[in-house]
Short mmCIF file of C-alpha atoms and ligand atoms in Angstrom, two decimals:
data_model
loop_
_atom_site.label_atom_id
_atom_site.label_comp_id
_atom_site.label_asym_id
_atom_site.label_seq_id
_atom_site.Cartn_x
_atom_site.Cartn_y
_atom_site.Cartn_z
CA UNK Y 141 7.02 -1.68 -55.11
CA UNK Y 142 8.92 0.53 -52.71
CA UNK Y 143 11.88 -0.99 -50.96
CA UNK Y 144 12.23 -1.06 -47.20
CA UNK Y 145 15.20 1.04 -46.17
CA UNK Y 146 17.74 -0.78 -44.01
CA UNK Y 147 18.80 1.28 -41.00
CA UNK Y 148 22.56 0.72 -40.67
CA UNK Y 149 22.76 3.28 -37.88
CA UNK Y 150 20.36 1.23 -35.74
CA UNK Y 151 22.08 -2.10 -36.46
CA UNK Y 152 25.49 -0.51 -35.85
CA UNK Y 153 24.24 0.73 -32.47
CA UNK Y 154 23.03 -2.77 -31.64
CA UNK Y 155 26.52 -4.14 -32.38
CA UNK Y 156 28.21 -1.41 -30.36
CA UNK Y 157 26.02 -2.29 -27.38
CA UNK Y 158 27.19 -5.91 -27.64
CA UNK Y 159 30.81 -4.76 -27.93
CA UNK Y 160 30.30 -2.50 -24.91
CA UNK Y 161 29.39 -5.56 -22.82
CA UNK Y 162 32.53 -7.36 -24.11
CA UNK Y 163 34.67 -4.33 -23.24
CA UNK Y 164 33.26 -4.35 -19.70
CA UNK Y 165 34.07 -8.04 -19.31
CA UNK Y 166 37.64 -7.38 -20.50
CA UNK Y 167 38.02 -4.44 -18.12
CA UNK Y 168 36.77 -6.58 -15.23
CA UNK Y 169 39.50 -9.07 -16.05
CA UNK Y 170 42.10 -6.27 -16.00
CA UNK Y 171 42.45 -5.56 -19.73
CA UNK Y 172 41.66 -2.17 -21.24
CA UNK Y 173 41.36 -2.79 -24.98
CA UNK Y 174 43.36 -0.31 -27.05
CA UNK Y 175 43.26 0.64 -30.72
CA UNK Y 176 45.83 2.64 -32.71
CA UNK Y 177 44.51 4.45 -35.77
CA UNK Y 178 47.12 5.70 -38.20
CA UNK Y 179 46.28 8.42 -40.70
CA UNK Y 180 48.82 9.62 -43.24
CA UNK Y 181 48.09 12.91 -44.99
CA UNK Y 182 44.77 14.69 -45.30
CA UNK Y 183 42.47 12.55 -47.44
CA UNK Y 184 39.05 14.14 -46.58
CA UNK Y 185 37.01 10.90 -46.40
CA UNK Y 186 39.74 9.23 -44.31
CA UNK Y 187 39.55 12.09 -41.82
CA UNK Y 188 35.83 11.46 -41.36
CA UNK Y 189 36.32 7.70 -41.05
CA UNK Y 190 39.12 8.02 -38.50
CA UNK Y 191 37.22 10.61 -36.47
CA UNK Y 192 34.19 8.31 -36.30
CA UNK Y 193 36.33 5.30 -35.35
CA UNK Y 194 37.96 7.23 -32.51
CA UNK Y 195 34.55 8.52 -31.37
CA UNK Y 196 33.21 4.94 -31.38
CA UNK Y 197 36.19 3.83 -29.24
CA UNK Y 198 35.55 6.65 -26.76
CA UNK Y 199 31.87 5.78 -26.45
CA UNK Y 200 32.75 2.13 -25.73
CA UNK Y 201 35.51 2.77 -23.23
CA UNK Y 202 38.16 1.49 -25.64
CA UNK Y 203 41.49 3.28 -25.30
CA UNK Y 204 42.47 4.82 -28.64
CA UNK Y 205 45.59 6.44 -29.95
CA UNK Y 206 45.44 8.52 -33.11
CA UNK Y 207 48.72 8.78 -35.00
CA UNK Y 208 48.46 11.50 -37.64
CA UNK Y 209 51.51 11.66 -39.90
CA UNK Y 210 52.25 14.21 -42.63
CA UNK Y 211 51.54 13.52 -46.33
CA UNK Y 212 55.28 13.26 -47.11
CA UNK Y 213 55.91 10.45 -44.60
CA UNK Y 214 58.14 7.81 -46.24
CA UNK Y 215 57.52 4.06 -46.34
CA UNK Y 216 60.50 3.58 -44.01
CA UNK Y 217 59.10 6.07 -41.49
CA UNK Y 218 55.67 4.46 -41.58
CA UNK Y 219 57.22 0.99 -41.18
CA UNK Y 220 58.99 2.27 -38.07
CA UNK Y 221 55.72 3.69 -36.73
CA UNK Y 222 53.92 0.36 -37.28
CA UNK Y 223 56.77 -1.53 -35.62
CA UNK Y 224 56.55 0.76 -32.55
CA UNK Y 225 52.79 0.18 -32.32
CA UNK Y 226 53.29 -3.60 -32.69
CA UNK Y 227 55.45 -3.49 -29.56
CA UNK Y 228 53.10 -1.40 -27.39
CA UNK Y 229 51.31 -3.76 -25.01
CA UNK Y 230 48.49 -1.27 -24.33
CA UNK Y 231 47.49 -1.44 -28.01
CA UNK Y 232 45.70 -4.59 -29.14
CA UNK Y 233 44.58 -3.36 -32.55
CA UNK Y 234 46.28 -1.35 -35.29
CA UNK Y 235 44.42 0.23 -38.15
CA UNK Y 236 46.29 2.02 -40.94
CA UNK Y 237 43.67 4.03 -42.78
CA UNK Y 238 43.60 3.52 -46.55
CA UNK Y 239 44.21 4.85 -49.11
CA UNK Y 240 47.80 5.77 -48.29
CA UNK Y 241 49.56 8.43 -50.37
CA UNK Y 242 50.75 6.96 -53.70
CA UNK Y 243 54.45 7.07 -52.83
CA UNK Y 244 53.99 4.69 -49.88
CA UNK Y 245 54.35 0.94 -50.41
CA UNK Y 246 50.94 -0.09 -49.07
CA UNK Y 247 51.60 -3.84 -49.30
CA UNK Y 248 54.80 -3.49 -47.24
CA UNK Y 249 52.93 -1.52 -44.55
CA UNK Y 250 50.06 -4.01 -44.29
CA UNK Y 251 52.57 -6.90 -44.16
CA UNK Y 252 54.41 -5.17 -41.28
CA UNK Y 253 51.35 -5.06 -38.98
CA UNK Y 254 51.40 -7.81 -36.33
CA UNK Y 255 48.71 -10.21 -37.69
CA UNK Y 256 47.29 -10.55 -34.15
CA UNK Y 257 46.70 -6.77 -34.06
CA UNK Y 258 45.51 -6.49 -37.67
CA UNK Y 259 41.92 -5.37 -36.98
CA UNK Y 260 41.38 -4.69 -40.69
CA UNK Y 261 42.24 -8.27 -41.64
CA UNK Y 262 44.41 -7.04 -44.50
CA UNK Y 263 47.66 -8.78 -43.52
CA UNK Y 264 48.32 -11.70 -45.92
CA UNK Y 265 48.06 -14.16 -43.01
CA UNK Y 266 44.53 -13.00 -42.15
CA UNK Y 267 43.54 -12.65 -45.82
CA UNK Y 268 44.88 -16.19 -46.43
CA UNK Y 269 42.97 -17.57 -43.44
CA UNK Y 270 39.81 -16.00 -44.82
CA UNK Y 271 40.41 -17.55 -48.25
CA UNK Y 272 40.96 -20.96 -46.63
CA UNK Y 273 37.93 -20.64 -44.34
CA UNK Y 274 40.05 -20.60 -41.17
CA UNK Y 275 39.49 -18.33 -38.16
CA UNK Y 276 41.13 -14.93 -38.26
CA UNK Y 277 40.52 -11.20 -38.31
CA UNK Y 278 38.17 -10.02 -41.07
CA UNK Y 279 37.93 -6.66 -42.89
CA UNK Y 280 35.32 -4.35 -41.36
CA UNK Y 281 33.21 -3.29 -44.34
CA UNK Y 282 32.57 -6.83 -45.65
CA UNK Y 283 31.85 -7.93 -42.06
CA UNK Y 284 29.37 -5.05 -41.82
CA UNK Y 285 27.59 -6.20 -44.97
CA UNK Y 286 27.37 -9.77 -43.65
CA UNK Y 287 26.01 -8.48 -40.30
CA UNK Y 288 23.32 -6.50 -42.13
CA UNK Y 289 22.25 -9.59 -44.06
CA UNK Y 290 22.23 -11.84 -40.96
CA UNK Y 291 20.52 -9.36 -38.63
CA UNK Y 292 17.88 -8.42 -41.23
CA UNK Y 293 17.30 -12.19 -41.68
CA UNK Y 294 18.02 -12.01 -45.39
CA UNK Y 295 18.61 -15.56 -46.51
CA UNK Y 296 22.00 -15.88 -48.16
CA UNK Y 297 22.20 -19.66 -48.41
CA UNK Y 298 21.86 -20.66 -52.06
CA UNK Y 299 21.06 -17.09 -53.09
CA UNK Y 300 22.84 -15.55 -56.06
CA UNK Y 301 24.81 -12.59 -54.72
CA UNK Y 302 26.35 -10.29 -57.30
CA UNK Y 303 29.13 -8.05 -55.99
CA UNK Y 304 30.31 -5.17 -58.17
CA UNK Y 305 33.89 -4.40 -57.15
CA UNK Y 306 36.94 -6.60 -56.54
CA UNK Y 307 39.03 -4.54 -54.13
CA UNK Y 308 41.14 -6.20 -51.43
CA UNK Y 309 39.26 -4.09 -48.85
CA UNK Y 310 35.69 -4.95 -49.85
CA UNK Y 311 34.86 -6.97 -52.99
CA UNK Y 312 37.29 -9.90 -52.65
CA UNK Y 313 36.86 -10.53 -48.90
CA UNK Y 314 33.09 -10.03 -49.15
CA UNK Y 315 32.93 -12.66 -51.91
CA UNK Y 316 34.76 -15.11 -49.63
CA UNK Y 317 32.59 -14.33 -46.60
CA UNK Y 318 29.46 -14.83 -48.70
CA UNK Y 319 30.78 -18.18 -49.95
CA UNK Y 320 31.21 -19.23 -46.32
CA UNK Y 321 27.53 -18.36 -45.85
CA UNK Y 322 26.75 -20.72 -48.78
CA UNK Y 323 25.82 -18.01 -51.28
CA UNK Y 324 26.46 -18.42 -54.99
CA UNK Y 325 28.77 -15.49 -55.64
CA UNK Y 326 29.57 -13.55 -58.80
CA UNK Y 327 32.22 -10.82 -58.61
CA UNK Y 328 31.91 -8.18 -61.32
CA UNK Y 329 34.35 -5.37 -62.03
CA UNK Y 330 35.33 -2.67 -64.51
CA UNK Y 331 36.16 -5.19 -67.28
CA UNK Y 332 33.00 -7.26 -66.86
CA UNK Y 333 31.11 -7.63 -70.13
CA UNK Y 334 27.31 -7.29 -70.10
CA UNK Y 335 27.27 -6.10 -66.48
CA UNK Y 336 23.51 -5.53 -66.49
CA UNK Y 337 22.77 -9.07 -67.72
CA UNK Y 338 24.63 -10.44 -64.71
CA UNK Y 339 23.38 -8.00 -62.08
CA UNK Y 340 19.78 -8.60 -63.19
CA UNK Y 341 20.15 -12.20 -61.96
CA UNK Y 342 21.30 -11.17 -58.47
CA UNK Y 343 18.90 -11.92 -55.61
CA UNK Y 344 21.26 -9.70 -53.63
CA UNK Y 345 23.25 -6.98 -55.35
CA UNK Y 346 26.21 -5.28 -53.64
CA UNK Y 347 27.77 -2.17 -55.17
CA UNK Y 348 31.31 -1.43 -53.98
CA UNK Y 349 33.05 0.57 -56.67
CA UNK Y 350 33.01 4.22 -55.64
CA UNK Y 351 31.20 5.42 -58.76
CA UNK Y 352 28.10 7.51 -58.00
CA UNK Y 353 24.90 6.33 -59.67
CA UNK Y 354 26.51 3.28 -61.31
CA UNK Y 355 23.67 0.98 -60.26
CA UNK Y 356 20.66 2.24 -62.18
CA UNK Y 357 17.25 0.60 -61.77
CA UNK Y 358 17.62 -1.40 -65.00
CA UNK Y 359 20.57 -3.26 -63.45
CA UNK Y 360 18.43 -4.50 -60.56
CA UNK Y 361 16.32 -7.67 -60.49
CA UNK Y 362 12.79 -6.77 -59.30
CA UNK Y 363 12.56 -7.41 -55.56
CA UNK Y 364 16.32 -7.75 -55.07
CA UNK Y 365 18.13 -6.75 -51.89
CA UNK Y 366 20.52 -3.93 -52.77
CA UNK Y 367 23.48 -3.08 -50.55
CA UNK Y 368 25.28 0.17 -51.35
CA UNK Y 369 28.86 0.24 -50.09
CA UNK Y 370 29.85 3.34 -52.09
CA UNK Y 371 30.62 6.59 -50.32
CA UNK Y 372 31.06 9.40 -52.82
CA UNK Y 373 31.01 13.15 -52.39
CA UNK Y 374 28.97 14.89 -55.11
CA UNK Y 375 28.35 18.64 -54.80
CA UNK Y 376 29.18 18.48 -51.09
CA UNK Y 377 26.64 15.69 -50.58
CA UNK Y 378 27.41 12.06 -49.66
CA UNK Y 379 25.97 9.60 -52.17
CA UNK Y 380 26.46 5.91 -52.81
CA UNK Y 381 26.97 3.87 -55.98
CA UNK Y 382 23.23 3.29 -56.33
CA UNK Y 383 20.84 5.56 -58.21
CA UNK Y 384 18.78 5.81 -55.03
CA UNK Y 385 15.22 6.91 -55.88
CA UNK Y 386 14.67 4.74 -59.00
CA UNK Y 387 16.25 1.67 -57.31
CA UNK Y 388 14.09 2.25 -54.23
CA UNK Y 389 11.06 1.59 -56.48
CA UNK Y 390 12.50 -1.68 -57.84
CA UNK Y 391 14.28 -3.37 -54.93
CA UNK Y 392 12.72 -5.00 -51.85
CA UNK Y 393 15.39 -3.79 -49.44
CA UNK Y 394 17.99 -1.04 -49.85
CA UNK Y 395 20.74 0.46 -47.72
CA UNK Y 396 20.91 4.27 -47.82
CA UNK Y 397 24.01 6.46 -47.99
CA UNK Y 398 24.66 7.82 -45.44
CA UNK Y 399 23.21 5.63 -42.70
CA UNK Y 400 23.62 2.21 -44.32
CA UNK Y 401 26.93 0.35 -44.56
CA UNK Y 402 29.04 3.25 -43.23
CA UNK Y 403 27.98 2.96 -39.55
CA UNK Y 404 28.35 -0.84 -39.86
CA UNK Y 405 32.00 -0.47 -40.92
CA UNK Y 406 32.67 1.68 -37.85
CA UNK Y 407 30.86 -0.74 -35.53
CA UNK Y 408 32.62 -3.80 -36.95
N1 GUN A 10 39.44 2.97 -46.04
C1 GUN A 10 38.12 2.80 -46.30
N2 GUN A 10 37.60 1.81 -45.54
C2 GUN A 10 38.60 1.36 -44.77
C3 GUN A 10 38.68 0.35 -43.77
O1 GUN A 10 37.73 -0.35 -43.44
N3 GUN A 10 39.90 0.19 -43.21
C4 GUN A 10 40.99 0.92 -43.57
N4 GUN A 10 42.15 0.68 -42.96
N5 GUN A 10 40.96 1.86 -44.49
C5 GUN A 10 39.77 2.08 -45.08
#
């Protein structure tokens, strides 16, 4: 068996076209949507992410403001920056790119973002609403994974979805979103015993750890749908968490890196 490769670039474009229509409607009613993207320091992957997010805004007619602060910015300074952005009426969304430098209190920063402008859905109010199944803003990468599954008509209801990774940004919110779609969800992580035994029972397997090649073919149930959220740089090449070629021969559907979940995160 050779898996069909899921084209995240195409699906992301489809979503952006829908958003473009929404942006037009907003503009016709006198609102120009605006997004602030805050980058602290020079994390290479964050640079790429932020650049692509700003480019996506430009292509959609969304006003964007990039705030690039130096690596030695303090928590207090960043809190002040977030507070200023909260009060700017032309900005409807605020995105503080993660990871932040280690000396910054990340939780304090995320808590300071106005929950109504928290496009990453990482404020405790939005994260709590997600956990309770209430409406609210949702993190982009998990939303992107859900959109892939829905738009590729991959049935999630009753399926066993195994997610490797329990981060606040991806694993935890994705588990909750999948539960809302009536999946049976197992979250695995670095302390999980017998990882392979569990992953081999996953109808859908999601890898979101940031460890290149972690998901080898023997971890995959034959015919499973495999979603690779990892973005790792190895020898100047972008690779995911999935051992691509061998898994391609075992799975039924597979997202590539690049061109899989990445463009979906930007679109969402
Ligand atoms: N770092 C990696 N992915 C993301 C994301 O979706 N949002 C933010 N804020 N930081 C990230």
